Short mmCIF file of C-alpha atoms in Angstrom, two decimals:
data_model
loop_
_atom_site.label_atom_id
_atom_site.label_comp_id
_atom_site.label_asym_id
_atom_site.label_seq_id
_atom_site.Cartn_x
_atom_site.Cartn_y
_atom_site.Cartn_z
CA UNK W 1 0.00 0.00 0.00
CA UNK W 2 1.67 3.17 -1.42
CA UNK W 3 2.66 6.39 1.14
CA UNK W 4 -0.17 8.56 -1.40
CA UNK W 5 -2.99 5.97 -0.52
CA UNK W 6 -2.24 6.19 2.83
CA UNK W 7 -2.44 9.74 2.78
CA UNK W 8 -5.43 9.93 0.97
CA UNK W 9 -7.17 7.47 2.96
CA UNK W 10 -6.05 9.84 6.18
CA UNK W 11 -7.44 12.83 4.42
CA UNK W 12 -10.79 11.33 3.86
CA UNK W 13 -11.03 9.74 7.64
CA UNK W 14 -10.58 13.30 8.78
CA UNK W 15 -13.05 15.07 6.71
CA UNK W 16 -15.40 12.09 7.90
CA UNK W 17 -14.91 12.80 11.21
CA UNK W 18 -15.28 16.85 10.50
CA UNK W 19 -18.49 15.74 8.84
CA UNK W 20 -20.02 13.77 11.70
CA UNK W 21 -19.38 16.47 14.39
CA UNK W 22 -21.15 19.17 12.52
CA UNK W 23 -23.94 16.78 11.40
CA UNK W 24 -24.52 16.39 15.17
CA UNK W 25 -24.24 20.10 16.04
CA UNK W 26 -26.92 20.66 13.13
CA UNK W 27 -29.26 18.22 14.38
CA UNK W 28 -28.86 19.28 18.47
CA UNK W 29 -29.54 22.74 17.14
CA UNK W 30 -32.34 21.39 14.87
CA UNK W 31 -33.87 19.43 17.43
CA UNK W 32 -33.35 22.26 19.92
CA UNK W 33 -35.60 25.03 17.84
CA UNK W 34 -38.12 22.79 17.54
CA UNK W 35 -41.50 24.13 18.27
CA UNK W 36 -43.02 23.11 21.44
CA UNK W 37 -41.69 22.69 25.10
CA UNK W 38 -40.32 19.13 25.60
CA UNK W 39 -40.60 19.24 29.42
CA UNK W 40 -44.28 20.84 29.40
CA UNK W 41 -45.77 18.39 26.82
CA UNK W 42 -43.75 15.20 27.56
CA UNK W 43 -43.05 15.73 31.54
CA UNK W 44 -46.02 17.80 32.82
CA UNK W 45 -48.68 15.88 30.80
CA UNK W 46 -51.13 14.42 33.15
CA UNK W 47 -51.39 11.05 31.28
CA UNK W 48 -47.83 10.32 32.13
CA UNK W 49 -48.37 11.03 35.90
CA UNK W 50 -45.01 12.59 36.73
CA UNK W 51 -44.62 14.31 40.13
CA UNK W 52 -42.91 17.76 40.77
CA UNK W 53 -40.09 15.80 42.20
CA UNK W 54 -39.68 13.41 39.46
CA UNK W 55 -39.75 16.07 36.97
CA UNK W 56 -37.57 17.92 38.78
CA UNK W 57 -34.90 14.82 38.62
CA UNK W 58 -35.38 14.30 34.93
CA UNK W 59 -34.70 17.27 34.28
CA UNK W 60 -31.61 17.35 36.30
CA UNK W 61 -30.46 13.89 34.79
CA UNK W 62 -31.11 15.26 31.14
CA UNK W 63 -29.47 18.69 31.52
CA UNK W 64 -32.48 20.49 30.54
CA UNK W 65 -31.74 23.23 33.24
CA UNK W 66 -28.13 23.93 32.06
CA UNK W 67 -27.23 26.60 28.95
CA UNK W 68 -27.51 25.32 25.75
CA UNK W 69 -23.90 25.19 24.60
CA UNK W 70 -23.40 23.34 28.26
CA UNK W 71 -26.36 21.15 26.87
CA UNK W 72 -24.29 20.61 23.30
CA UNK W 73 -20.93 20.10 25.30
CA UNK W 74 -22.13 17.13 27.74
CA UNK W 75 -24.57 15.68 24.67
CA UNK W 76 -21.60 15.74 22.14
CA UNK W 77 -19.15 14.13 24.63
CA UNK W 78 -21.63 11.34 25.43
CA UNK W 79 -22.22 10.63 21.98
CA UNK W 80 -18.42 10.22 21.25
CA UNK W 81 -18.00 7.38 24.34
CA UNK W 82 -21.41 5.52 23.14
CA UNK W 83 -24.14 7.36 25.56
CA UNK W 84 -27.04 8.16 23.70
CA UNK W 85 -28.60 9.36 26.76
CA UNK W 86 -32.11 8.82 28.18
CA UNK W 87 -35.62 8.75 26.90
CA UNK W 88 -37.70 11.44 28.02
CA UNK W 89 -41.02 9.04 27.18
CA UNK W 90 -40.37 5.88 28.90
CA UNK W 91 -37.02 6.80 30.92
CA UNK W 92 -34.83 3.41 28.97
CA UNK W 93 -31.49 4.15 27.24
CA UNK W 94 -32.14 5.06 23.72
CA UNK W 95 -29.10 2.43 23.07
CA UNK W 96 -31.59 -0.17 24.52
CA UNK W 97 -34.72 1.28 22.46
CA UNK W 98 -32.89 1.38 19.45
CA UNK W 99 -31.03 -2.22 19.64
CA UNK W 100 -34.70 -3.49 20.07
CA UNK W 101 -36.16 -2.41 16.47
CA UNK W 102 -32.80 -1.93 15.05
CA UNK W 103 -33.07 -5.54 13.36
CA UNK W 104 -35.61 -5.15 11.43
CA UNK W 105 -34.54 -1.95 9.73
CA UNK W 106 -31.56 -3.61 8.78
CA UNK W 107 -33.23 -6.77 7.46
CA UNK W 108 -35.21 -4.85 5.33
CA UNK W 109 -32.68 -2.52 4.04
CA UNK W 110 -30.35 -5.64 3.42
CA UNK W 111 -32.94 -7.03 1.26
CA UNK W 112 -33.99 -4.27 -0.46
CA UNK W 113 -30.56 -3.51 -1.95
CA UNK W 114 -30.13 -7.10 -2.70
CA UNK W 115 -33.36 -6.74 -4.75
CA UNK W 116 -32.39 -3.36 -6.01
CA UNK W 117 -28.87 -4.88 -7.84
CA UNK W 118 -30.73 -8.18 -8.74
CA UNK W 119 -33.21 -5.80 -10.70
CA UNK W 120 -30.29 -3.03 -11.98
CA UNK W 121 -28.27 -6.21 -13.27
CA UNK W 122 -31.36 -8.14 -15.01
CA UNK W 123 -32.06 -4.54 -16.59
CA UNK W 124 -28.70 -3.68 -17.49
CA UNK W 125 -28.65 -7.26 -18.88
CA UNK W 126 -31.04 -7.44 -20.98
CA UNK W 127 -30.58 -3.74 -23.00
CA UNK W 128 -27.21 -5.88 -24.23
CA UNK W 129 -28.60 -8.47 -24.76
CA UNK W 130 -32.06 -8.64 -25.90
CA UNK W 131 -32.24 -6.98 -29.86
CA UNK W 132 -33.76 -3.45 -30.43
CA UNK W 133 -37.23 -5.00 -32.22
CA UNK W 134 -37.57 -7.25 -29.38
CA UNK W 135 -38.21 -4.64 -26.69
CA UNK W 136 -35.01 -3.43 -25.82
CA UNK W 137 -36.32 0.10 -25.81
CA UNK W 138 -38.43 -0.89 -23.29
CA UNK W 139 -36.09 -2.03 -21.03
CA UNK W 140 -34.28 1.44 -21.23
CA UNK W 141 -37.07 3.20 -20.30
CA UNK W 142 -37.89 0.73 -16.82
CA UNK W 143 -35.37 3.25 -14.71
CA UNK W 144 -37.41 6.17 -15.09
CA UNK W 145 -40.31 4.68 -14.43
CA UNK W 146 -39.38 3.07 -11.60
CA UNK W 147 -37.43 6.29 -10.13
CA UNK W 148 -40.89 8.28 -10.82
CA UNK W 149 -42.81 6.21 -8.85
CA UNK W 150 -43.43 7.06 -5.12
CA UNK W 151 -42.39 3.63 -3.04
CA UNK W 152 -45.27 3.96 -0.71
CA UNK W 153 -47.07 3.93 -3.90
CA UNK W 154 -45.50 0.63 -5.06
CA UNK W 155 -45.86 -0.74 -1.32
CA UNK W 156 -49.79 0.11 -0.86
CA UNK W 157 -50.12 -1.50 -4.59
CA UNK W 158 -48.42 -4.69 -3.70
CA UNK W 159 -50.28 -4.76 -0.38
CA UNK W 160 -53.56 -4.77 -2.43
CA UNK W 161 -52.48 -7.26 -4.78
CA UNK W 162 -50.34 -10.18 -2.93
CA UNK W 163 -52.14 -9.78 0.65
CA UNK W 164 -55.54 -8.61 0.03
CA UNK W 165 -56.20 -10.19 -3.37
CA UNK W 166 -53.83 -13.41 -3.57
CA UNK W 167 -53.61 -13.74 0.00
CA UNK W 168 -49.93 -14.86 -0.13
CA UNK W 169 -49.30 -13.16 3.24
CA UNK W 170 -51.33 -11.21 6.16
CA UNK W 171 -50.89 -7.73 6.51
CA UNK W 172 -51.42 -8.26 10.43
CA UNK W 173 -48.14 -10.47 10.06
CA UNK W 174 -45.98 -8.14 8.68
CA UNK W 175 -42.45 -9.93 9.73
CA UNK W 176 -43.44 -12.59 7.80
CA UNK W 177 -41.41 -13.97 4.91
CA UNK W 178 -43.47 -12.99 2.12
CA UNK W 179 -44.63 -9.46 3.82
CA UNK W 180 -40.57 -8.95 4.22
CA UNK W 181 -39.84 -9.97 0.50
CA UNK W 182 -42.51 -7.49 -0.57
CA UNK W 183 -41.36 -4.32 1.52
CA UNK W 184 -37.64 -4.74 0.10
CA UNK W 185 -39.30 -5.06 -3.34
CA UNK W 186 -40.73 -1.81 -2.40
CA UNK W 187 -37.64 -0.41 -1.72
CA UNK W 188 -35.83 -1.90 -3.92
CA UNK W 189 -37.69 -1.00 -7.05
CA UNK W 190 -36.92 2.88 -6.79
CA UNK W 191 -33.51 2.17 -5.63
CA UNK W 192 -32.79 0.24 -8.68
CA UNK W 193 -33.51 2.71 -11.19
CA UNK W 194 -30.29 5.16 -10.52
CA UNK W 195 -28.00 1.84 -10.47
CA UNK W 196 -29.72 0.61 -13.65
CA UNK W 197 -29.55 3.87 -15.10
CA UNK W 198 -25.74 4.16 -14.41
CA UNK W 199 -25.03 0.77 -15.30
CA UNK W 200 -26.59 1.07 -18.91
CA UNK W 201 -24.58 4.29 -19.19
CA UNK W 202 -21.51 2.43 -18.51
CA UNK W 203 -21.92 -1.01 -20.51
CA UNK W 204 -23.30 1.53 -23.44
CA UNK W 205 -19.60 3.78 -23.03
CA UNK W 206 -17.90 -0.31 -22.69
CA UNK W 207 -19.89 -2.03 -25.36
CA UNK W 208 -18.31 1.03 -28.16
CA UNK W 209 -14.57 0.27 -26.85
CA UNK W 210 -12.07 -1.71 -29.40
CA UNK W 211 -11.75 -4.64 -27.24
CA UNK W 212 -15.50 -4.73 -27.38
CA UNK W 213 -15.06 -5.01 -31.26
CA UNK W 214 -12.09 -7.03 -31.32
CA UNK W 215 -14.74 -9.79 -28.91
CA UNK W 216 -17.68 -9.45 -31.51
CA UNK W 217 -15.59 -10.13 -34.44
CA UNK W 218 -14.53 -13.21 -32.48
CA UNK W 219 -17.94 -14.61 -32.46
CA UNK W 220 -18.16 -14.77 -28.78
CA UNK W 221 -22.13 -14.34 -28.22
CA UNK W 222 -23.61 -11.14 -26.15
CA UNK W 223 -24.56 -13.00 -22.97
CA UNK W 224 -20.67 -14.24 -23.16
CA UNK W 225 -19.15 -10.41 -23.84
CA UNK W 226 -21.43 -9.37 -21.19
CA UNK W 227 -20.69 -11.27 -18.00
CA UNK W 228 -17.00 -11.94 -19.28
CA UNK W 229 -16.03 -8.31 -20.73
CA UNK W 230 -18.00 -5.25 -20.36
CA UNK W 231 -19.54 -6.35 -16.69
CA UNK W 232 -16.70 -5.37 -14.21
CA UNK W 233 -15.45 -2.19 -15.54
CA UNK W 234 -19.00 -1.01 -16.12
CA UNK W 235 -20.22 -2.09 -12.10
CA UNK W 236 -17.19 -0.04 -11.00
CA UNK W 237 -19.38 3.17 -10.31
CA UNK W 238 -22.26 1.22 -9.03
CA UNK W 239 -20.30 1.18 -5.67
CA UNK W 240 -20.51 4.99 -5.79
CA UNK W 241 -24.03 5.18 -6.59
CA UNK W 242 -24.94 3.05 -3.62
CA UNK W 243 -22.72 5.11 -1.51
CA UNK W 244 -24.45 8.54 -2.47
CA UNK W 245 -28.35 7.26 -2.06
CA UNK W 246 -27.72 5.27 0.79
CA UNK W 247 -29.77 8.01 2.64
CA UNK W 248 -32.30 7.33 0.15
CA UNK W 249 -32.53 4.15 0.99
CA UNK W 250 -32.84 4.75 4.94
CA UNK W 251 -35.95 6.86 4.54
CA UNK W 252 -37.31 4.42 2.06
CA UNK W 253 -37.06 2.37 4.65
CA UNK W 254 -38.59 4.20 7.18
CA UNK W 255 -41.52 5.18 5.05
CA UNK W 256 -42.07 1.24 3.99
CA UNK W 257 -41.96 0.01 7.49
CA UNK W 258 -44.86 2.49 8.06
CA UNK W 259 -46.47 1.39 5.29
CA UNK W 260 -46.37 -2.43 6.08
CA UNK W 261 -46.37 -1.99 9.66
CA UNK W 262 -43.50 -2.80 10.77
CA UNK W 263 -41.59 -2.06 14.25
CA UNK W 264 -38.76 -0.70 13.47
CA UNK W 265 -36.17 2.69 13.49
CA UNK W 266 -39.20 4.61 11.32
CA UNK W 267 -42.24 4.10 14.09
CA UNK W 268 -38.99 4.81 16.72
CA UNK W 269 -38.80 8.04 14.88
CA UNK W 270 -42.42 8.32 14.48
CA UNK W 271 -43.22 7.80 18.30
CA UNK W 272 -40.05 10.31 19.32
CA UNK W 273 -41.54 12.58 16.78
CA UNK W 274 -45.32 12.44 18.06
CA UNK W 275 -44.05 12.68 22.20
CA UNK W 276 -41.35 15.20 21.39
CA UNK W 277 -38.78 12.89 22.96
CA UNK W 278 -35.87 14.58 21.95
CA UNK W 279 -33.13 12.16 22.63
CA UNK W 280 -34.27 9.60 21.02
CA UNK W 281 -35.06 12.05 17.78
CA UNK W 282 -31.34 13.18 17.81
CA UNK W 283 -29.83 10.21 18.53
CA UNK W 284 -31.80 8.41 15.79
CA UNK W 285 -30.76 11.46 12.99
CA UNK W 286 -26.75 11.28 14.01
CA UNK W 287 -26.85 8.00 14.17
CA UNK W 288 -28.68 7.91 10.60
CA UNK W 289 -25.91 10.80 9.71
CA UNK W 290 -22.75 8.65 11.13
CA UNK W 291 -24.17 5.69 8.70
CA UNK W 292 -24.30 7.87 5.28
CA UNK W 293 -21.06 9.48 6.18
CA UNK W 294 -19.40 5.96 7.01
CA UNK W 295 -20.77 4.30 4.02
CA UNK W 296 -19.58 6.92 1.77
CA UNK W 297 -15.56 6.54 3.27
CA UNK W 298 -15.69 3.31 2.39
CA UNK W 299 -16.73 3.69 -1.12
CA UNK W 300 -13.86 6.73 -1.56
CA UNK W 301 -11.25 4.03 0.38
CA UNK W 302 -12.37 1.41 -1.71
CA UNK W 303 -13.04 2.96 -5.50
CA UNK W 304 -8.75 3.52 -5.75
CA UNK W 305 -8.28 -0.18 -4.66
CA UNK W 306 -10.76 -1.73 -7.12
CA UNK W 307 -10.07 0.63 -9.94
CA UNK W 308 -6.63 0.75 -11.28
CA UNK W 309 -7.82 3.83 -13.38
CA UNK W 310 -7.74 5.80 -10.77
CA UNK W 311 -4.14 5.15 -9.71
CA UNK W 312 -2.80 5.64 -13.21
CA UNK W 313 -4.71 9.28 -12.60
CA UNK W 314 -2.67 9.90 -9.18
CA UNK W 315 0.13 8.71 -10.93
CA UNK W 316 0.66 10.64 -13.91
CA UNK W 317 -0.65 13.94 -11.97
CA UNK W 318 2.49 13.80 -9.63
CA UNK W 319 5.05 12.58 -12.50
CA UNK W 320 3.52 15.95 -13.98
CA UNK W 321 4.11 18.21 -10.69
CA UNK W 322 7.46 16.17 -10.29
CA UNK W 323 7.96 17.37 -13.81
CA UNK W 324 7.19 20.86 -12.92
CA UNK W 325 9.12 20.91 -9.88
CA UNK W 326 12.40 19.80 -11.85
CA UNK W 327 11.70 22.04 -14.40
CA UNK W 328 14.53 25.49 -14.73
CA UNK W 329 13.31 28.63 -13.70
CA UNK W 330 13.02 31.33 -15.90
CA UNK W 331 14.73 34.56 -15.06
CA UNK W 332 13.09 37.50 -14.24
CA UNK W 333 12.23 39.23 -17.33
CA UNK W 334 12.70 36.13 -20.14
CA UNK W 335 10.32 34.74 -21.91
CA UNK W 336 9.25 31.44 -22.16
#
């Protein structure tokens, strides 16, 4: 591993970390400004049957009485050693609340980007492979409609169709198999579309390359000079369009889980939302923050390691500046 990856790779783990403080700033101030009075509508609401004195030591315990950059100072420090804090609502660690739904976010963002690059690669696929009068036009045109479509849209539709209708599973059971398959295909339809889309771009730019040619004029048949030639370097960039809409996907996910019932981070962030529990809210949106911005370092760690493009790039811009460096100075007043 070269001295300029290294440094590189130091670079971006800094601005990462830059990135993930001020994303928590934003959202303490965010959550902060909010309208409403946390302790009047949470803690002095007669259903919850908190005393003066209990109030009094929850708000003590949470800080509430201190300044507000004391507030940010002893929130940001506890978020850096792992304390989310406490819940206003039901007085747990938010760690606890949110290891308890956390699974099933992640099992149904898991599958809905393995559905999203099973449908991108069948797509991409088949505009090389199936012939222009055979529909291939078609199949260019499934990204945008997929990206214009709303997924709660898609989710409500399949709910109709394969619960109601066909019965395959019940909506009241909605950690099923079949209900899970069914939410990731409802995130994983809208997801597709910008992979597709940049996938097609990139076996299109491959497919008009000489080796390309040279492999046609060979004989070798397009399923072959798909999966053997113009596949790798054209699923390259995929990794970078996963990294960027990875945010996408979380509040797909969200959204879905509302829409299919599921307990999970979005009716979390619906309940925190509804009761004004603030810690849970923030921890929830840096935590969200800390994934994007993690996700997105790997993909800029990984992209030089995978592509050898990109070295030759870094390569032949410091032989240049090396170049430069060498080069005589001109004396003051000569031309070049």
């Amino acid at each position: 591993m070269s001295n300029a990856y290294l440094t590189y790779a130091a670079k971006r783990l800094g601005q990462a970390i830059i990135v993930i403080l001020l994303a928590y700033v934003f959202t303490f101030v965010v959550v902060s400004i909010l309208p409403g009075d946390p302790i009047t509508s949470v803690l002095r609401n007669p259903q919850n049957g908190f005393t003066e004195q209990e109030i009094a030591e929850i708000i003590a315990a949470q800080g509430l009485d201190k300044p507000i950059l004391v507030q940010l100072w002893n929130s940001l420090s506890a978020f850096l050693t792992g304390d989310l804090g406490m819940s206003m609502r039901s007085n747990r660690q938010v760690s606890t609340l949110i290891a308890e739904v956390l699974p099933s976010t992640l099992v149904l963002a898991a599958s809905g980007i393995a559905v999203a690059l099973t449908l991108a690669f069948a797509v991409a696929y088949g505009t090389q492979v199936v012939p222009k009068k055979y529909g291939q036009g078609v199949l260019r045109a499934f990204p945008s409609l997929f990206l214009s479509t709303p997924n709660f849209v898609i989710g409500l539709f399949l709910i109709h169709l394969f619960g109601f209708h066909l019965r395959l599973f019940r909506v009241i059971e909605p950690d099923s198999f079949w209900a899970t398959f069914f939410a990731a295909v409802t995130i994983g339809i809208p997801f597709s579309a910008q992979i597709a889309e940049v996938l097609i771009a990139n076996l299109d730019h491959e497919a008009e390359q000489d080796y390309a040619a040279v492999a046609r004029s060979r004989g070798i048949p397009p399923s072959r000079l798909f999966t053997s030639h113009l596949l790798k370097p054209a699923a390259l960039p995929v990794v970078t369009v996963i990294a960027l809409t990875v945010g996408e996907l979380l509040g797909n996910s969200l959204i879905t889980e509302t829409v299919f019932g599921r307990t999970g981070i979005g009716s979390l962030v619906q309940r925190s939302v509804s009761t004004q529990d603030l810690p849970v809210l923030q921890a929830i949106v840096s935590l969200g923050a800390v994934v994007f911005v993690v996700v997105n370092l790997i993909a800029d760690l990984l992209y030089p390691l995978l592509d050898p493009r990109v070295k030759l790039i870094v390569d032949r811009k410091r032989r240049q500046r090396a170049a430069n460096d060498g080069a005589p100075a001109l004396e003051a007043g000569a031309k070049p």
